[in-house]
Coordinates of C-alpha atoms in Angstrom, one line a residue:
Chain F
M1 CA 20.4 14.4 27.8
S2 CA 22.9 16.0 25.3
D3 CA 22.9 19.7 24.3
L4 CA 22.0 18.7 20.8
S5 CA 18.8 16.9 21.8
I6 CA 17.8 19.8 24.0
T7 CA 18.3 22.2 21.1
E8 CA 16.3 19.9 18.8
L9 CA 13.5 19.6 21.4
S10 CA 13.4 23.4 21.8
N11 CA 13.2 23.9 18.0
D12 CA 10.5 21.2 17.7
L13 CA 8.5 22.9 20.5
R14 CA 8.8 26.3 18.9
A15 CA 7.7 24.9 15.5
A16 CA 4.7 23.2 17.2
V17 CA 3.7 26.4 19.0
E18 CA 4.1 28.4 15.8
K19 CA 1.9 25.9 14.0
L20 CA -0.8 26.2 16.7
E21 CA -0.7 30.0 16.7
R22 CA -1.5 30.0 13.0
R23 CA -4.9 28.6 13.7
D24 CA -6.8 31.9 13.8
G25 CA -10.3 32.6 12.6
L26 CA -13.2 30.2 12.5
E27 CA -12.6 26.6 11.6
E28 CA -15.2 24.3 10.2
V29 CA -16.1 21.6 12.8
G30 CA -18.2 18.6 13.0
V31 CA -19.2 16.2 15.8
V32 CA -18.8 12.5 16.1
V33 CA -22.3 10.9 16.1
R34 CA -21.3 7.2 16.2
V35 CA -18.0 5.4 16.4
G36 CA -17.0 1.7 16.3
D37 CA -14.9 -0.8 14.5
G38 CA -12.5 1.8 13.4
V39 CA -15.1 3.9 11.7
A40 CA -16.5 7.3 12.9
W41 CA -19.7 8.8 11.6
I42 CA -19.5 12.6 11.7
H43 CA -22.2 15.2 11.6
G44 CA -21.3 18.5 10.0
L45 CA -18.1 19.3 8.0
R46 CA -20.2 19.9 4.9
K47 CA -17.2 21.2 2.9
A48 CA -15.0 18.1 3.6
G49 CA -13.5 16.5 0.5
Y50 CA -13.1 12.9 -0.4
S51 CA -10.1 11.4 1.3
E52 CA -9.5 14.6 3.3
M53 CA -7.7 14.2 6.6
L54 CA -9.7 14.9 9.7
E55 CA -8.7 15.4 13.3
I56 CA -10.9 14.1 16.0
E57 CA -10.4 15.5 19.5
S58 CA -10.1 13.0 22.3
P59 CA -9.2 13.3 26.0
H60 CA -5.7 12.1 25.2
G61 CA -4.7 14.2 22.2
S62 CA -6.3 13.9 18.8
V63 CA -6.9 11.0 16.5
D64 CA -6.5 11.3 12.7
A65 CA -9.1 9.9 10.3
F66 CA -9.8 10.3 6.6
A67 CA -13.2 10.9 5.0
L68 CA -14.3 8.1 2.7
N69 CA -18.1 8.3 2.7
L70 CA -19.5 11.7 1.9
L71 CA -23.3 11.5 2.4
E72 CA -25.9 14.2 2.5
D73 CA -26.3 14.1 6.3
E74 CA -23.1 12.7 7.6
I75 CA -19.6 11.6 6.8
G76 CA -18.1 8.2 7.3
A77 CA -14.5 8.5 8.3
V78 CA -11.9 5.7 8.8
L79 CA -9.7 6.2 11.9
L80 CA -6.0 5.9 11.5
G81 CA -5.5 5.2 15.2
S82 CA -7.3 3.3 17.9
D83 CA -11.0 4.1 18.3
K84 CA -10.7 3.5 22.1
N85 CA -10.4 7.2 22.9
V86 CA -12.9 8.5 20.4
I87 CA -16.2 9.2 21.9
A88 CA -19.6 10.3 20.5
G89 CA -19.9 14.1 20.7
A90 CA -16.1 14.7 20.1
T91 CA -15.2 17.6 18.0
V92 CA -13.9 16.9 14.5
R93 CA -11.8 19.4 12.4
R94 CA -10.8 19.3 8.8
K95 CA -7.1 19.4 8.2
G96 CA -7.5 20.7 4.7
T97 CA -5.0 18.2 3.3
V98 CA -4.9 14.7 1.9
L99 CA -2.7 12.1 3.5
E100 CA 1.1 12.6 3.0
V101 CA 4.0 10.5 4.0
P102 CA 7.7 11.2 4.3
V103 CA 9.8 10.2 1.2
G104 CA 13.5 10.3 0.4
P105 CA 16.7 8.4 0.8
E106 CA 16.5 8.9 4.6
L107 CA 14.0 6.0 4.6
L108 CA 16.5 3.5 3.3
G109 CA 17.3 0.8 5.9
R110 CA 14.3 1.6 8.0
V111 CA 11.2 -0.4 9.0
I112 CA 8.2 2.0 9.2
D113 CA 4.5 1.9 9.3
P114 CA 2.3 3.3 6.5
L115 CA 2.3 6.8 8.1
G116 CA 6.1 6.9 8.2
R117 CA 6.5 6.3 11.9
P118 CA 9.5 4.1 12.8
L119 CA 8.9 0.6 13.9
D120 CA 12.5 -0.4 14.3
G121 CA 13.2 1.5 17.5
G122 CA 15.4 3.9 15.6
E123 CA 15.5 7.7 15.4
P124 CA 12.3 9.5 14.4
I125 CA 12.1 9.8 10.6
K126 CA 13.1 13.2 9.3
T127 CA 12.9 13.7 5.6
K128 CA 13.2 16.8 3.5
Q129 CA 10.2 15.9 1.4
T130 CA 6.7 14.4 1.7
G131 CA 4.6 12.8 -0.9
I132 CA 0.8 12.4 -1.4
V133 CA -0.3 8.9 -0.7
E134 CA -3.1 8.7 -3.3
R135 CA -1.1 10.0 -6.3
E136 CA -2.3 9.6 -9.8
A137 CA -0.4 7.3 -12.1
I138 CA 1.9 8.9 -14.7
G139 CA 0.3 9.6 -18.1
V140 CA 1.0 8.0 -21.5
M141 CA 3.5 10.5 -22.8
G142 CA 5.6 10.2 -19.6
R143 CA 6.2 6.5 -20.1
K144 CA 8.5 4.4 -22.2
S145 CA 8.2 0.7 -23.1
V146 CA 9.8 -1.7 -20.7
H147 CA 13.2 -2.6 -22.1
E148 CA 15.7 -2.9 -19.2
P149 CA 16.0 -6.2 -17.4
L150 CA 15.3 -6.6 -13.7
M151 CA 17.3 -9.7 -12.9
T152 CA 15.7 -11.8 -10.1
G153 CA 18.7 -14.2 -10.0
I154 CA 16.2 -17.1 -10.2
V155 CA 17.1 -19.1 -13.4
A156 CA 13.5 -20.3 -14.0
I157 CA 12.3 -16.7 -14.0
D158 CA 15.1 -14.9 -15.8
A159 CA 15.2 -17.6 -18.5
M160 CA 11.5 -18.3 -19.0
F161 CA 9.5 -15.3 -17.6
P162 CA 11.9 -12.4 -17.7
I163 CA 10.9 -9.3 -15.8
G164 CA 11.7 -5.8 -17.1
R165 CA 12.1 -2.6 -15.1
G166 CA 8.7 -0.9 -14.9
Q167 CA 6.8 -4.2 -15.3
R168 CA 4.1 -5.5 -13.0
E169 CA 4.6 -9.3 -12.5
L170 CA 2.3 -11.1 -10.2
I171 CA 3.5 -13.9 -7.9
I172 CA 0.5 -16.1 -7.2
G173 CA 0.1 -19.4 -5.5
D174 CA -1.3 -21.2 -2.4
R175 CA 0.0 -20.6 1.1
Q176 CA 3.5 -22.0 1.8
T177 CA 4.5 -22.4 -1.9
G178 CA 7.5 -20.0 -1.8
K179 CA 5.9 -16.7 -2.9
T180 CA 7.7 -14.5 -0.4
A181 CA 10.9 -16.4 -0.9
L182 CA 10.9 -15.5 -4.6
A183 CA 10.4 -11.8 -3.7
I184 CA 13.2 -11.9 -1.1
D185 CA 15.6 -13.6 -3.5
T186 CA 14.9 -10.9 -6.0
M187 CA 15.7 -8.2 -3.4
I188 CA 18.9 -10.0 -2.4
N189 CA 20.0 -10.3 -6.1
Q190 CA 19.7 -6.5 -6.4
A191 CA 22.3 -6.1 -3.7
R192 CA 24.6 -9.0 -4.9
Q193 CA 24.6 -7.8 -8.5
K194 CA 24.9 -4.2 -7.4
T195 CA 22.1 -3.1 -9.7
G196 CA 21.4 -0.1 -7.6
V197 CA 17.7 -0.9 -7.5
V198 CA 16.0 0.2 -4.3
N199 CA 13.7 -2.4 -2.7
V200 CA 10.4 -1.4 -1.0
Y201 CA 8.8 -4.3 0.7
V202 CA 5.2 -3.8 1.9
A203 CA 4.0 -6.3 4.5
I204 CA 0.2 -6.1 4.5
G205 CA -1.2 -7.7 7.7
Q206 CA 1.8 -10.0 8.0
K207 CA 2.8 -11.5 11.3
L208 CA 5.4 -9.3 12.9
S209 CA 7.6 -12.3 13.7
K210 CA 7.8 -13.0 9.9
V211 CA 8.7 -9.3 9.3
A212 CA 11.4 -9.5 12.0
R213 CA 12.9 -12.7 10.4
L214 CA 12.9 -11.0 7.0
V215 CA 14.6 -7.9 8.4
E216 CA 17.2 -10.0 10.1
R217 CA 17.9 -12.0 6.9
L218 CA 18.1 -8.9 4.8
K219 CA 20.6 -7.4 7.2
Q220 CA 22.7 -10.6 7.0
E221 CA 22.7 -10.4 3.3
G222 CA 23.6 -6.7 3.3
V223 CA 20.4 -5.7 1.5
M224 CA 18.8 -3.5 4.2
D225 CA 20.9 -0.5 3.2
Q226 CA 18.9 -0.3 -0.1
T227 CA 15.6 -1.4 1.3
I228 CA 12.6 0.2 2.9
I229 CA 10.2 -2.0 4.8
V230 CA 6.6 -0.8 5.3
A231 CA 5.0 -3.1 7.8
T232 CA 1.5 -3.6 9.1
S233 CA 0.4 -6.4 11.3
P234 CA -2.9 -8.2 11.7
S235 CA -3.5 -6.2 14.9
D236 CA -3.4 -2.9 13.1
P237 CA -6.6 -1.1 12.1
A238 CA -7.9 -2.0 8.6
S239 CA -7.3 1.6 7.5
L240 CA -3.5 1.1 8.0
L241 CA -3.5 -2.1 6.0
Y242 CA -5.5 -0.3 3.3
L243 CA -3.0 2.6 3.2
A244 CA 0.2 0.5 3.3
P245 CA 0.7 -0.2 -0.4
Y246 CA -0.3 3.3 -1.5
A247 CA 2.1 4.9 1.1
A248 CA 4.9 2.5 0.1
T249 CA 4.4 3.2 -3.6
T250 CA 4.7 7.0 -2.8
M251 CA 8.0 6.2 -1.2
G252 CA 9.1 4.1 -4.2
E253 CA 8.0 6.8 -6.6
Y254 CA 10.5 9.2 -5.1
F255 CA 13.3 7.1 -6.5
R256 CA 11.5 6.5 -9.8
D257 CA 11.1 10.3 -10.2
N258 CA 14.7 10.9 -9.4
S259 CA 16.0 8.8 -12.3
Q260 CA 16.6 5.8 -10.1
H261 CA 15.1 2.3 -10.2
A262 CA 12.9 0.9 -7.4
L263 CA 11.3 -2.5 -6.9
M264 CA 7.9 -2.7 -5.0
I265 CA 6.9 -6.0 -3.3
Y266 CA 3.3 -6.1 -2.1
D267 CA 3.0 -9.0 0.3
D268 CA 0.1 -9.6 -0.2
L269 CA -2.8 -7.9 -2.1
T270 CA -5.2 -10.6 -1.0
K271 CA -5.0 -9.3 2.6
H272 CA -5.2 -5.8 1.2
A273 CA -8.5 -6.6 -0.5
V274 CA -9.8 -8.2 2.7
A275 CA -8.9 -5.1 4.7
Y276 CA -10.7 -2.9 2.1
R277 CA -13.7 -5.2 2.2
Q278 CA -13.8 -4.8 6.0
M279 CA -13.7 -1.0 5.7
S280 CA -16.3 -0.9 3.0
L281 CA -18.7 -3.1 4.8
L282 CA -18.3 -1.1 8.0
L283 CA -19.0 2.1 5.9
R284 CA -22.1 0.3 4.7
R285 CA -21.2 0.3 1.1
P286 CA -23.1 -2.3 -0.9
P287 CA -21.3 -5.7 -1.1
G288 CA -20.8 -7.5 -4.4
R289 CA -19.2 -10.7 -5.4
E290 CA -17.6 -12.5 -2.4
A291 CA -18.8 -9.5 -0.3
Y292 CA -16.1 -7.2 -1.9
P293 CA -17.3 -3.7 -2.8
G294 CA -17.8 -2.7 -6.4
D295 CA -14.6 -0.7 -6.7
V296 CA -12.2 -3.5 -5.6
F297 CA -10.8 -3.7 -9.1
Y298 CA -10.0 0.0 -9.1
L299 CA -8.4 -0.5 -5.7
H300 CA -5.6 -2.5 -7.3
S301 CA -5.6 -1.1 -10.8
R302 CA -4.9 2.4 -9.6
L303 CA -2.2 1.1 -7.3
L304 CA -0.4 -1.0 -9.9
E305 CA -0.7 1.6 -12.6
R306 CA 1.7 3.7 -10.7
S307 CA 4.5 1.3 -11.6
A308 CA 6.1 2.5 -14.8
K309 CA 9.2 3.0 -16.8
L310 CA 9.5 6.7 -17.3
S311 CA 10.5 8.4 -20.5
D312 CA 14.0 9.8 -21.0
E313 CA 12.6 13.3 -20.6
L314 CA 11.4 12.5 -17.1
G315 CA 14.7 10.9 -16.2
G316 CA 14.2 7.3 -17.3
G317 CA 13.6 6.0 -13.8
S318 CA 11.4 3.0 -13.2
L319 CA 9.1 1.4 -10.6
T320 CA 8.7 -2.3 -10.9
A321 CA 6.0 -4.1 -9.0
L322 CA 5.9 -7.7 -7.8
P323 CA 2.4 -8.0 -6.2
I324 CA 1.7 -11.3 -4.4
I325 CA -1.6 -13.0 -4.3
E326 CA -2.5 -16.0 -2.2
T327 CA -4.9 -18.5 -3.8
Q328 CA -7.1 -21.1 -2.1
A329 CA -6.5 -24.7 -3.3
G330 CA -4.8 -23.4 -6.5
D331 CA -8.0 -21.6 -7.6
I332 CA -6.8 -18.8 -9.8
S333 CA -10.3 -18.1 -11.1
A334 CA -11.4 -16.5 -7.8
Y335 CA -12.4 -12.9 -7.7
I336 CA -9.2 -11.1 -6.5
P337 CA -6.7 -13.4 -8.4
T338 CA -8.5 -12.9 -11.7
N339 CA -8.6 -9.1 -11.1
V340 CA -4.9 -8.8 -10.4
I341 CA -4.0 -11.2 -13.2
S342 CA -5.8 -9.0 -15.6
I343 CA -4.1 -5.9 -14.2
T344 CA -0.6 -7.1 -14.2
D345 CA 1.8 -7.8 -17.2
G346 CA 2.1 -11.4 -16.4
Q347 CA 2.2 -13.9 -13.5
I348 CA 4.4 -16.5 -11.9
F349 CA 2.2 -19.3 -10.7
L350 CA 3.6 -21.5 -8.0
E351 CA 2.1 -25.0 -7.7
T352 CA 1.7 -26.8 -4.4
D353 CA 2.2 -30.2 -6.1
L354 CA 5.6 -29.1 -7.5
F355 CA 6.6 -27.7 -4.2
Y356 CA 6.0 -31.0 -2.4
Q357 CA 7.7 -32.9 -5.2
G358 CA 10.8 -31.0 -4.2
I359 CA 10.8 -28.8 -7.3
R360 CA 11.6 -25.4 -5.8
P361 CA 10.9 -22.7 -6.8
A362 CA 7.6 -24.5 -7.7
I363 CA 7.0 -22.4 -10.8
S364 CA 4.4 -23.8 -13.2
A365 CA 5.8 -23.4 -16.7
G366 CA 2.3 -23.8 -18.3
L367 CA 0.4 -21.2 -16.3
S368 CA 3.1 -18.6 -15.8
V369 CA 3.7 -15.9 -18.4
S370 CA 5.6 -12.6 -18.8
R371 CA 3.8 -10.3 -21.3
V372 CA 6.3 -7.6 -21.7
G373 CA 9.5 -8.9 -20.2
G374 CA 10.7 -10.6 -23.4
A375 CA 11.9 -7.2 -24.7
A376 CA 13.8 -6.7 -21.5
Q377 CA 15.6 -10.0 -21.3
T378 CA 19.4 -9.9 -21.3
K379 CA 20.8 -11.0 -24.7
A380 CA 23.1 -13.5 -22.9
V381 CA 20.2 -15.3 -21.2
K382 CA 18.0 -15.0 -24.3
S383 CA 20.6 -16.7 -26.5
V384 CA 20.4 -19.9 -24.4
S385 CA 16.8 -20.0 -23.2
G386 CA 15.0 -20.0 -26.5
N387 CA 12.9 -23.2 -26.2
L388 CA 13.3 -23.7 -22.5
K389 CA 9.7 -23.0 -21.6
L390 CA 8.2 -25.1 -24.4
G391 CA 10.6 -28.0 -23.7
L392 CA 9.7 -27.9 -20.0
S393 CA 5.9 -27.7 -20.6
Q394 CA 6.2 -30.6 -23.1
F395 CA 8.2 -32.6 -20.6
R396 CA 5.8 -32.1 -17.8
E397 CA 2.9 -33.2 -20.0
L398 CA 4.8 -36.2 -21.4
A399 CA 6.1 -37.2 -18.0
S400 CA 2.6 -37.7 -16.7
F401 CA 1.8 -40.0 -19.8
A402 CA 5.1 -41.9 -19.4
Q403 CA 3.9 -43.1 -16.0
F404 CA 1.4 -45.4 -17.7
G405 CA 3.8 -47.4 -19.9
S406 CA 7.5 -47.8 -20.8
D407 CA 7.2 -48.1 -24.6
L408 CA 8.3 -44.7 -25.8
D409 CA 9.9 -43.7 -29.1
E410 CA 13.4 -42.3 -29.1
S411 CA 12.4 -38.7 -29.6
T412 CA 9.9 -38.8 -26.7
K413 CA 12.5 -40.5 -24.5
S414 CA 15.1 -37.9 -25.2
L415 CA 12.6 -35.2 -24.5
I416 CA 11.9 -36.7 -21.2
D417 CA 15.5 -37.3 -20.4
R418 CA 16.4 -33.7 -21.2
G419 CA 13.3 -32.5 -19.3
Q420 CA 14.4 -34.3 -16.2
R421 CA 17.8 -32.7 -16.2
L422 CA 16.3 -29.3 -16.9
T423 CA 13.9 -29.7 -14.0
E424 CA 16.8 -30.6 -11.7
L425 CA 18.8 -27.6 -13.0
L426 CA 16.0 -25.2 -12.4
K427 CA 15.8 -26.2 -8.8
Q428 CA 17.4 -23.5 -6.8
P429 CA 17.9 -23.1 -3.0
Q430 CA 16.6 -20.0 -1.3
Y431 CA 18.9 -17.0 -0.8
Q432 CA 21.2 -18.2 -3.7
P433 CA 20.4 -16.1 -6.7
L434 CA 22.6 -16.6 -9.7
S435 CA 24.4 -14.0 -11.7
I436 CA 24.0 -13.7 -15.5
W437 CA 27.0 -15.8 -16.4
Q438 CA 26.1 -18.5 -14.0
Q439 CA 22.6 -18.7 -15.5
V440 CA 24.0 -18.8 -19.1
A441 CA 26.5 -21.5 -18.3
S442 CA 24.0 -23.7 -16.4
I443 CA 21.3 -23.5 -19.1
S444 CA 23.9 -24.1 -21.8
A445 CA 25.2 -27.2 -20.1
V446 CA 21.8 -28.9 -20.3
S447 CA 20.4 -27.4 -23.5
T448 CA 23.6 -28.3 -25.6
G449 CA 23.3 -31.9 -24.3
A450 CA 26.6 -31.7 -22.4
F451 CA 24.9 -33.0 -19.3
D452 CA 22.9 -35.7 -21.1
E453 CA 25.0 -38.4 -19.6
V454 CA 24.8 -37.0 -16.1
P455 CA 22.1 -38.8 -14.0
P456 CA 19.3 -36.4 -13.0
S457 CA 20.1 -36.9 -9.3
R458 CA 23.7 -35.5 -9.9
V459 CA 22.8 -32.6 -12.2
K460 CA 23.0 -30.0 -9.3
D461 CA 26.4 -31.4 -8.3
A462 CA 27.6 -31.2 -11.9
Q463 CA 26.3 -27.7 -12.2
A464 CA 28.2 -26.6 -9.0
A465 CA 31.4 -28.2 -10.3
L466 CA 31.0 -26.5 -13.7
L467 CA 30.4 -23.1 -12.2
S468 CA 33.4 -23.6 -9.9
K469 CA 35.6 -24.6 -12.8
L470 CA 34.5 -21.6 -14.9
T471 CA 35.1 -19.2 -12.0
S472 CA 38.6 -20.5 -11.3
D473 CA 39.8 -21.1 -14.9
H474 CA 37.9 -18.6 -17.0
A475 CA 37.1 -15.6 -14.8
D476 CA 37.8 -13.0 -17.4
E477 CA 35.5 -14.6 -20.0
M478 CA 32.7 -15.0 -17.4
K479 CA 33.1 -11.4 -16.3
Q480 CA 32.6 -10.4 -19.9
L481 CA 29.5 -12.6 -20.1
D482 CA 28.1 -11.0 -17.0
S483 CA 27.7 -7.7 -18.8
G484 CA 24.7 -9.3 -20.4
D485 CA 25.8 -9.2 -24.1
K486 CA 25.2 -12.2 -26.3
P487 CA 28.1 -14.6 -25.9
D488 CA 30.3 -15.0 -28.9
E489 CA 31.0 -18.4 -30.4
K490 CA 34.3 -18.7 -28.6
T491 CA 32.7 -18.3 -25.2
T492 CA 29.8 -20.6 -26.1
A493 CA 32.3 -23.3 -27.2
L494 CA 34.3 -22.8 -24.0
I495 CA 31.3 -23.3 -21.8
E496 CA 30.2 -26.4 -23.7
K497 CA 33.7 -27.9 -23.6
T498 CA 34.0 -27.3 -19.9
A499 CA 30.5 -28.7 -19.3
R500 CA 31.3 -31.9 -21.2
A501 CA 34.6 -32.2 -19.3
T502 CA 32.8 -31.7 -16.0
A503 CA 30.0 -34.1 -16.9
K504 CA 32.5 -37.0 -17.3
G505 CA 33.1 -37.0 -13.5
F506 CA 29.3 -37.3 -12.8
K507 CA 28.3 -40.1 -15.2
E508 CA 27.5 -42.7 -12.5
A509 CA 24.6 -42.3 -10.1
L510 CA 25.6 -42.2 -6.5
Chain Z
M1 CA -46.1 6.3 4.7
A2 CA -44.2 9.5 4.6
Q3 CA -41.4 9.8 2.1
R4 CA -38.0 9.7 3.6
L5 CA -36.3 13.1 3.3
S6 CA -32.7 13.9 4.2
R7 CA -32.2 15.9 7.4
R8 CA -30.6 18.6 5.3
L9 CA -33.8 19.1 3.3
I10 CA -36.0 19.2 6.4
A11 CA -33.6 21.7 8.0
Q12 CA -33.6 23.9 4.9
Y13 CA -37.4 23.9 4.9
V14 CA -37.6 24.7 8.6
A15 CA -35.0 27.5 8.4
R16 CA -36.7 29.1 5.4
E17 CA -40.1 29.0 7.1
L18 CA -38.8 30.3 10.4
T19 CA -37.2 33.3 8.7
D20 CA -40.0 34.0 6.3
S21 CA -43.2 33.3 8.4
E22 CA -44.4 34.2 11.8
D23 CA -46.1 31.0 12.9
A24 CA -43.2 29.0 14.3
K25 CA -45.4 26.9 16.6
K26 CA -47.4 25.5 13.7
L27 CA -44.3 24.7 11.7
L28 CA -42.7 22.8 14.6
Q29 CA -45.9 20.7 15.0
E30 CA -45.7 19.8 11.3
V31 CA -42.1 18.7 11.6
A32 CA -42.7 16.8 14.8
G33 CA -45.6 15.0 13.1
Y34 CA -43.3 14.1 10.2
L35 CA -40.6 12.8 12.5
V36 CA -43.0 10.6 14.5
E37 CA -44.7 9.2 11.3
S38 CA -41.3 8.4 9.7
R39 CA -40.0 7.0 13.0
R40 CA -37.0 9.4 13.1
T41 CA -37.5 11.0 16.5
S42 CA -34.0 9.8 17.4
E43 CA -32.6 12.3 15.0
I44 CA -34.1 15.3 16.8
D45 CA -30.7 16.5 18.2
L46 CA -29.0 16.2 14.8
L47 CA -31.9 18.0 13.1
V48 CA -31.7 20.9 15.6
R49 CA -28.0 21.2 14.7
D50 CA -28.9 21.2 11.0
I51 CA -31.5 23.8 11.5
E52 CA -29.0 26.0 13.5
Y53 CA -26.6 25.5 10.6
E54 CA -29.2 26.6 8.0
L55 CA -30.2 29.6 10.1
A56 CA -26.6 30.6 10.3
E57 CA -26.4 30.5 6.6
R58 CA -29.3 32.9 6.6
G59 CA -27.6 35.3 9.0
H60 CA -29.1 34.2 12.3
I61 CA -26.4 32.8 14.6
R62 CA -26.5 31.4 18.0
A63 CA -23.0 31.2 19.4
E64 CA -21.9 29.3 22.5
V65 CA -19.0 31.0 24.2
T66 CA -16.9 29.1 26.8
T67 CA -14.4 30.9 29.0
A68 CA -12.7 30.2 32.3
Y69 CA -14.0 33.5 33.7
P70 CA -17.2 35.4 33.1
L71 CA -17.2 37.8 30.0
G72 CA -17.1 41.5 30.6
D73 CA -19.3 43.8 28.6
A74 CA -16.5 45.0 26.3
L75 CA -15.3 41.5 25.6
R76 CA -18.9 40.4 25.0
Q77 CA -19.4 43.1 22.4
S78 CA -16.1 42.5 20.7
T79 CA -17.0 38.8 20.5
I80 CA -20.2 39.6 18.8
D81 CA -18.4 42.0 16.4
L82 CA -15.8 39.3 15.6
I83 CA -18.6 36.8 14.8
K84 CA -20.4 39.3 12.6
Q85 CA -17.1 40.1 10.8
Q86 CA -16.2 36.5 10.2
T87 CA -19.6 35.2 9.2
A88 CA -21.5 38.2 7.8
A89 CA -24.3 37.4 10.3
T90 CA -27.0 40.0 10.9
A91 CA -28.2 38.7 14.2
V92 CA -26.0 37.1 16.8
S93 CA -27.0 35.8 20.2
L94 CA -24.6 34.4 22.7
D95 CA -24.9 31.5 25.2
E96 CA -22.2 32.0 27.7
T97 CA -20.7 29.2 29.7
V98 CA -18.0 29.5 32.4
D99 CA -15.8 26.4 32.6
E100 CA -12.6 26.5 34.6
A101 CA -11.4 23.3 32.9
V102 CA -10.6 25.4 29.8
L103 CA -7.9 27.1 31.9
G104 CA -7.8 30.3 29.9
G105 CA -8.6 31.7 26.5
M106 CA -12.0 31.4 24.8
R107 CA -13.9 28.9 22.7
I108 CA -16.6 30.3 20.3
S109 CA -18.8 27.5 18.9
L110 CA -21.1 28.4 16.0
P111 CA -23.2 26.0 14.0
G112 CA -20.6 24.0 12.0
R113 CA -17.7 26.2 12.9
E114 CA -15.6 26.9 15.9
L115 CA -12.8 29.2 17.1
D116 CA -11.0 27.4 19.9
Q117 CA -8.2 29.4 21.6
T118 CA -8.5 27.8 25.0
V119 CA -5.3 26.9 26.8
R120 CA -6.6 23.4 27.4
T121 CA -7.0 22.7 23.6
Q122 CA -3.6 24.2 22.9
L123 CA -2.1 21.9 25.4
L124 CA -3.9 18.9 23.9
R125 CA -2.6 19.7 20.5
L126 CA 0.9 20.0 21.8
E127 CA 0.5 16.6 23.4
T128 CA -0.6 15.1 20.1
T129 CA 2.3 16.7 18.3
F130 CA 4.8 15.3 20.6
K131 CA 3.2 11.8 20.8
A132 CA 3.7 11.5 17.0

C-alpha cells in the first residue's frame, strides 16, 4: 500500500471518528416493528419528517432508509439497502437530513448508482459538493423560453421535430423500436459536434449487460468523457429505481446551474412508474387506475419540471430531458404514456410497423410533435425543411391508398415519388449522426427535386456520394453552413448543382 | 363494536389518567377490555411503549441503562442528573442491565430517545462508514 493511500485512510478514519464523537446528547429513536419486501414499519420517531433519512441498526452495520408514510402510530420507511439484515426490534435513528448525492465534474466519465457509489470499479467518488435529490423546480422568473437548438444528428428529428435546450421531448414506442438508439445517437452527436453538452443517462431497471454494452460503445465513440451514467438493475431494490431519475437530475442540475448545458436521458419512465407502484402498494397506499397510486402523475411532473432553460441572470444554462416510455402494442392511450405525453413538450413516436419495414429510425410523422422546438431550430435546417413533415404525412397516407390501384393523377404520383425518396433519405443507420451541413445538403437534394430521377433504392448511395463530393470540393462553404445560419443563394445553388450532377450517376436502378 | 382509536390516543388517555388519578387498576382493566373487544391485543407491547412515551412527556421517565460493568452510586446519580437535565423530567427511575457485549461505555434508553455511547455501537458505525 502506498504512503498516499495510508495518509488518506488515516484522514478518513479521523473524520469518521470525529463525526461519531459529535453524537452527544439524547437522540430520537424508534424501533422496527415489521420489515419485508424492502419496507420497514417503525414505531416511534414522532418528529421524523417526510422523506427524511433514517438509519436502521443491524448486526452488520446500519442500513439507510427514508420515511415515506407518516402515520399516527407508525412510519413506513423504504430501505435503500437489502432488508436481509434488518430485524424487528432494531433501533432506528433520524439522520436529520434528506437524501443528498455527490454532484460536480468529478462524476463525468463514471458509472454510478443513484446514491453516487461507483459501479465501474473505479476510485471512490469524491466531489466537492452534494445536491439534494428531491429539489424543487426553478420558478417562473428564473426561466427563459427555449431558443437554442439541441442537435440530435438525426435528420428526421432535427428537420421535423426539432428539440431545443431546456425542452422535454418524450421518446415513446413499443419494445425494440429503437428508442434507446435515438437517445444514444443524440449523446454521440454532442461529442461529435463538440457542443459541450453534458450527457446524463439514467438506466432505470435496465439489464446490466445492456448498460455495459452502452458504456463500451460510448467509450469507443469518445463520449464517456462528457457523460455520467446512473445505473440501476432489475435486481436492485425498488427504492433505488425510484430514486435514480431524481438523483441523476440533481447531478445534471449542477451543470445547468453553472451556465452549462446538460442532456438527461431517462431510460425508461415506465419502469420508474412500476417501481413506484411497487413501493406504494407495499406501503399500503390506495391503488388507483392500473394499480398505480394517485400521485403517479406528480411523480413524473415534478421530475420533468426540473428541466429548464435558465434566464440570463441565472447564467443561461439548460437541462434538456429525453424521457423514454415503452408502450404495449402501440397503445399510447395507456395511463403512464398519456401522463408523460401531457407533461412533456412533445413526443417522438416510434412505430413497430415502420421499424419492420426497414424505415429506421421508425419515427411516425403523424403522431410525433415538438411543441416548443420550432423556435430553437437552426435557421439552416429550417430553411430547407419547411414542408417536410406535411409532405411525409401526405405521402404515407397516399401510399396506403395507392396500393389499391394504379390510376393516379400526375400531382399525386409526383407526391408519392418525392415521398418515397424522402423516406429513403430519412433512413439513418445507428451511431451515424449527421452534422448541420450534411442534413441541409441531404434534404435540399430531395426537396429541390435534384434526386427525382434517382431510383428510391439508390437514394442513400446518391446521398453519400453528394456528401463526399461536397466535403472534398466545397469544404469552406460547408464549414460556413455548419454554423447554422441560413444558407445564402450562392450556397443553395451550389448544393443543388452538385446534387443534380451527382444524381446523374445514379439514374439506373441496380 | 368499539370505535377504532389510534394507539397514540389510547396512550394519551392512559398517561393522563395515571398521572391524575389514583386508581390505576381500574384504568388498566378498562383498557384491557377495550383491546379485547377491538381485537387489538397484539398491540399491547406497542401500546406500553406509547404509554411510556406519553408519561415521559409528562415528566415521568423510566430509563434503561446498559453498561459492561455494574454502575457505582456516583455514576448512577450523575446518570439520573443527566436525564433530568436533558429531558426536564421530574421523576426518573433506572432499570440497570449489565451486558458485556457492549464492551464499554453506556447506553441510556428512554421512551423514544436514546444516548448510545457504547464501544460496540461506535465500532458498528465505523464499520458502516468504511463499507460505504
